[in-house]
CSV table of C-alpha atoms in Angstrom, one decimal:
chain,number,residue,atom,x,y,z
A,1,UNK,CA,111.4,149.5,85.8
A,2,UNK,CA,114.0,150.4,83.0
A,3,UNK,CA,113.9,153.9,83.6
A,4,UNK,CA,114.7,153.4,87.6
A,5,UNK,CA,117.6,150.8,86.5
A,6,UNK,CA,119.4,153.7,84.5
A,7,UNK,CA,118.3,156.2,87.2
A,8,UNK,CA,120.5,154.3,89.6
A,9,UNK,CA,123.0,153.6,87.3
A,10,UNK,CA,123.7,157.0,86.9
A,11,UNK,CA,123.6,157.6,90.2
A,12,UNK,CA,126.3,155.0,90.8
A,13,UNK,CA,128.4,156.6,88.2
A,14,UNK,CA,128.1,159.9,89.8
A,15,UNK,CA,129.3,159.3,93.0
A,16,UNK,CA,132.4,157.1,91.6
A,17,UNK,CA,133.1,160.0,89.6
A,18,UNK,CA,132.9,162.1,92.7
A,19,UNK,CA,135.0,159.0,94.8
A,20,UNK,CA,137.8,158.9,91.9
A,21,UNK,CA,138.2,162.5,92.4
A,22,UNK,CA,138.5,162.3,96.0
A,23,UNK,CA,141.7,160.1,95.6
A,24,UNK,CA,143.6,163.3,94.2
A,25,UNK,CA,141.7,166.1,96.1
A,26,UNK,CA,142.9,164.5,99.2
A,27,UNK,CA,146.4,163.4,98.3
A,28,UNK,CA,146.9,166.9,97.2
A,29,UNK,CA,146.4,168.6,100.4
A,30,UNK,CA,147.3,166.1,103.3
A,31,UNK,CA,149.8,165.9,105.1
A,32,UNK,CA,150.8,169.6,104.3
A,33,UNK,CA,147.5,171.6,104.4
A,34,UNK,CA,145.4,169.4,107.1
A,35,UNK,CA,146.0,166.2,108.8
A,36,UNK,CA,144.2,163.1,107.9
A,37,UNK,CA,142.4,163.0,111.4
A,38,UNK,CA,141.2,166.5,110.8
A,39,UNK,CA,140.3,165.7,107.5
A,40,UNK,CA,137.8,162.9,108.8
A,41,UNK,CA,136.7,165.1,111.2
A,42,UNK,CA,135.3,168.0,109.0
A,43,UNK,CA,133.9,165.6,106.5
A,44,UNK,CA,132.0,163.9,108.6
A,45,UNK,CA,130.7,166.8,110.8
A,46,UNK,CA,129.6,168.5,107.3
A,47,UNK,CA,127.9,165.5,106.1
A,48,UNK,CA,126.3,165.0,109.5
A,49,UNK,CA,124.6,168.4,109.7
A,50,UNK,CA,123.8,169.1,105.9
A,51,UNK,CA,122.0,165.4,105.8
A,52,UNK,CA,120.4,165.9,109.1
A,53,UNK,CA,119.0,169.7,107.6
A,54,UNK,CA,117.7,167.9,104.7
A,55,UNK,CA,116.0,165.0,106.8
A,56,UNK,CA,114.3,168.1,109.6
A,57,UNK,CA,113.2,169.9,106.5
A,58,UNK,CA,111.7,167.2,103.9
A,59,UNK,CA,112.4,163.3,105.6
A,60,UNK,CA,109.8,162.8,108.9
A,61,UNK,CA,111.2,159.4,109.3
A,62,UNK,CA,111.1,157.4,112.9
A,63,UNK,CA,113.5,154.4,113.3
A,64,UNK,CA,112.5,151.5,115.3
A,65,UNK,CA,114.4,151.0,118.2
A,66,UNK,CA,115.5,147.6,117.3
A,67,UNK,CA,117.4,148.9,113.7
A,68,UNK,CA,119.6,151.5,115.6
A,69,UNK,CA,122.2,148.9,116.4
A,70,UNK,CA,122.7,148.4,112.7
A,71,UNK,CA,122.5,151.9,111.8
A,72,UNK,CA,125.3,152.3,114.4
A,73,UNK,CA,127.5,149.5,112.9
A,74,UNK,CA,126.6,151.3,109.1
A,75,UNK,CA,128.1,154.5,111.0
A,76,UNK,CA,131.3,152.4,112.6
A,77,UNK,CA,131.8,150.5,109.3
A,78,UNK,CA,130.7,153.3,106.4
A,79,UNK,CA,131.9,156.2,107.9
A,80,UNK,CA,134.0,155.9,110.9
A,81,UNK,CA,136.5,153.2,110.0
A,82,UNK,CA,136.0,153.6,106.5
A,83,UNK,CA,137.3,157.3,106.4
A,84,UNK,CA,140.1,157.0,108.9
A,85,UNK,CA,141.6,153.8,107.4
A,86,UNK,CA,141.1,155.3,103.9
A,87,UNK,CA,142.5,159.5,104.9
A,88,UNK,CA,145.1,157.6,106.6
A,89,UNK,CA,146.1,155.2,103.8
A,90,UNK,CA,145.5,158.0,100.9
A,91,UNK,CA,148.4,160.0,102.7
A,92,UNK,CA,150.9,157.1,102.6
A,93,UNK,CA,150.0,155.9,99.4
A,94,UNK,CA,149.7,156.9,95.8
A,95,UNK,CA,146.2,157.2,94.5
A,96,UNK,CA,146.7,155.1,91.5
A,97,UNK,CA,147.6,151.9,94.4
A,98,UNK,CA,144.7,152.6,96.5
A,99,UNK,CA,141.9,153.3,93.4
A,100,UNK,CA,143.2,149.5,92.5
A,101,UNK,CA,143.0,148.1,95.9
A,102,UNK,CA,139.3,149.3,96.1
A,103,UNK,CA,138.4,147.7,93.0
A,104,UNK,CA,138.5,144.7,95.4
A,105,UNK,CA,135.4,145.9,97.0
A,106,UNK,CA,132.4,144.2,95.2
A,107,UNK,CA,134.6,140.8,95.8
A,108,UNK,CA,134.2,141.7,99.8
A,109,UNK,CA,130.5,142.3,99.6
A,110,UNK,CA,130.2,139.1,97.9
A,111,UNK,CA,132.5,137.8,100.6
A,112,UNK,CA,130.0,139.1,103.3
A,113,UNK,CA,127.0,138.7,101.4
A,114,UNK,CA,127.5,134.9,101.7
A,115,UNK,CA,128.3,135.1,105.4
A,116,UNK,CA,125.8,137.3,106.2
A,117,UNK,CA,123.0,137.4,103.8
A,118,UNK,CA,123.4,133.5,102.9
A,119,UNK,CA,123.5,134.5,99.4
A,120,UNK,CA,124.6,131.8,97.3
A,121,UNK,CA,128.4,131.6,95.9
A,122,UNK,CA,128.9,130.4,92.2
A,123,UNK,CA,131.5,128.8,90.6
A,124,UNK,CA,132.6,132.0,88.6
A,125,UNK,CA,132.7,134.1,91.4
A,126,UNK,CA,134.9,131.8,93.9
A,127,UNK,CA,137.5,131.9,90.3
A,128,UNK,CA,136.4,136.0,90.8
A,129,UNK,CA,137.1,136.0,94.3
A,130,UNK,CA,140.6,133.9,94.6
A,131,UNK,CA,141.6,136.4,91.4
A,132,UNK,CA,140.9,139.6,92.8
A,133,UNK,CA,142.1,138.4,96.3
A,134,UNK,CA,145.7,137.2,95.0
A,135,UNK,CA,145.8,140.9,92.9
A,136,UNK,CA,145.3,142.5,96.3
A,137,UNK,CA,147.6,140.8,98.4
A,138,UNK,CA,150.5,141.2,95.6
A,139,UNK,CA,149.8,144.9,95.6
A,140,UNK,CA,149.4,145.5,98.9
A,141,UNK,CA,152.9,143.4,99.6
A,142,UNK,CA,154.9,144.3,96.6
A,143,UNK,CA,153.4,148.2,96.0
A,144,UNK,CA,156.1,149.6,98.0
A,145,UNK,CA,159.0,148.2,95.7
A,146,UNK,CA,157.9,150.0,93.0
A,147,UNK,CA,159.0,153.7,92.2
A,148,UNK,CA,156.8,156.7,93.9
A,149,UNK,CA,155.0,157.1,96.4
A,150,UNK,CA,153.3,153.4,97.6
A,151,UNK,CA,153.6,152.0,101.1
A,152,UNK,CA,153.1,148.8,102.8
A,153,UNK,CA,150.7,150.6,105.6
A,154,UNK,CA,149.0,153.0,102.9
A,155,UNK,CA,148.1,150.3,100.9
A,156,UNK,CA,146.9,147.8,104.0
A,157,UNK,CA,144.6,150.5,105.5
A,158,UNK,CA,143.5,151.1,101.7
A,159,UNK,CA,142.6,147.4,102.1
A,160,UNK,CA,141.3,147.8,105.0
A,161,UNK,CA,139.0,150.7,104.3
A,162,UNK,CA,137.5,148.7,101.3
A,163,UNK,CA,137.3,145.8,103.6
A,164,UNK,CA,134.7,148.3,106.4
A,165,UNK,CA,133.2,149.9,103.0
A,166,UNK,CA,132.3,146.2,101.8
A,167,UNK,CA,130.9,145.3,105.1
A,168,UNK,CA,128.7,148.2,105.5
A,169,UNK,CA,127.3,147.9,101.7
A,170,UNK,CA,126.0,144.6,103.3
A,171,UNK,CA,124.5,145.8,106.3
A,172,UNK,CA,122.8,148.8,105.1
A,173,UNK,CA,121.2,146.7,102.5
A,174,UNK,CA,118.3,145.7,104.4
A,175,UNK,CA,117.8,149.2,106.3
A,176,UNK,CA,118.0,150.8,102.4
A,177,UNK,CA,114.9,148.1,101.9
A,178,UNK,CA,112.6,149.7,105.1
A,179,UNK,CA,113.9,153.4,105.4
A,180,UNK,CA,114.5,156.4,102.7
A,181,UNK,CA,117.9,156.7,101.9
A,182,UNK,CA,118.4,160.1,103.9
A,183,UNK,CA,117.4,158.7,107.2
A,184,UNK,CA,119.7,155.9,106.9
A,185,UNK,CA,122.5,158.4,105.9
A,186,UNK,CA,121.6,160.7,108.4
A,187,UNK,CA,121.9,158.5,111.2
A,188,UNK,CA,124.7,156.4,110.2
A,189,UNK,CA,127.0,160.0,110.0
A,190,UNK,CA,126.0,160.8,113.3
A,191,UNK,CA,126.8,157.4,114.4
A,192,UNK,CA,130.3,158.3,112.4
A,193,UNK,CA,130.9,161.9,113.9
A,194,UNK,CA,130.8,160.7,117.3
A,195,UNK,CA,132.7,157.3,116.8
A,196,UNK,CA,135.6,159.4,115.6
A,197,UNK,CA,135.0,162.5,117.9
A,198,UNK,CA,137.3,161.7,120.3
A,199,UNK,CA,139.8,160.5,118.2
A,200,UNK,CA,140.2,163.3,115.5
A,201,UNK,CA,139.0,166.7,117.8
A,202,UNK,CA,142.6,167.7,119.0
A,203,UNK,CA,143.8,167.2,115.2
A,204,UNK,CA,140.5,169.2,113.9
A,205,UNK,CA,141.4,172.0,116.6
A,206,UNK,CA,145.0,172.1,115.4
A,207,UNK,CA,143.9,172.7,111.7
């Protein structure tokens, strides 16, 4: 039981190290190199067919029809929404205003968790919530009065893409709990590609 506790640890660790470094990676080259639209587009059309390879080769997974509405709201909320408000708030925004903004994200899935899940709220984490909530809001309101590069937009749809990240933690949850992980990913990138398909093709074309 330990050794699976460190196992995901590390696994968490890994993929903020690989998140933080997105922040600068993509502030680097938008606007000037690719458009944020275009930028969603290719990242999720990538993830969509290298996780689909992996499920056709080792994952022979079936989903019930009955989960596929909340593997599509896992693709709206983790991978459609979540990418364009964050590509889109990244470009208007310094990274060091938008890596604090998302430090707000375990406070929304607790947030949802209780409205969804019923878990129960404790004392210390309303105090965690009202703390983390009043940081956000003064960032988000204020960030744009401070020298370099912060805006009041880049810092909302930063918000708002930790807001769709949180919500989609929640959901997937219980589809984590009955399917492997690549099935779930799989499907809900799909479910991304072609929420944003319409949106982002012209920009991805363009590029």
């Amino acid at each position: 039981m330990n050794s699976n506790i460190y196992k995901a640890h590390i696994a968490l660790l890994g993929a903020n190290l690989i998140y933080g470094a997105n922040y600068i990676i993509a502030k680097g080259i938008m606007p000037e190199k690719i458009n944020p639209n275009a930028f969603v587009f290719i990242r999720l059309a990538c993830c969509a067919i290298l996780f689909w390879g992996i499920k056709f080769l080792f994952v022979r997974e079936k989903v019930e029809r009955k989960d596929f509405l909340k593997l599509a709201l896992c693709g709206l909320f983790g991978a459609a929404a979540n990418m364009v408000f964050f590509f889109h708030g990244i470009n208007l925004t310094s990274p060091v205003d938008a890596s604090i903004i998302m430090t707000a994200t375990p406070v929304i899935v607790l947030v949802f968790s209780f409205i969804i899940l019923k878990e129960p709220l404790t004392k210390n984490k309303l105090i965690g919530i009202a703390i983390a909530g009043v940081g956000a809001i003064f960032l988000i309101l204020y960030g744009n009065k401070v020298a370099g590069t912060s805006s009041f937009l880049g810092n909302l749809f930063v918000f708002l893409n930790a807001t769709c990240y949180g919500l989609y933690l929640v959901i997937v949850k219980t589809l984590m709990r009955k399917y492997n992980a690549i099935t779930v990913i799989s499907w809900m990138f799909l479910f991304g590609l072609l929420f944003v398909f319409p949106y982002t093709l012209n920009d991805f074309i363009n590029t």
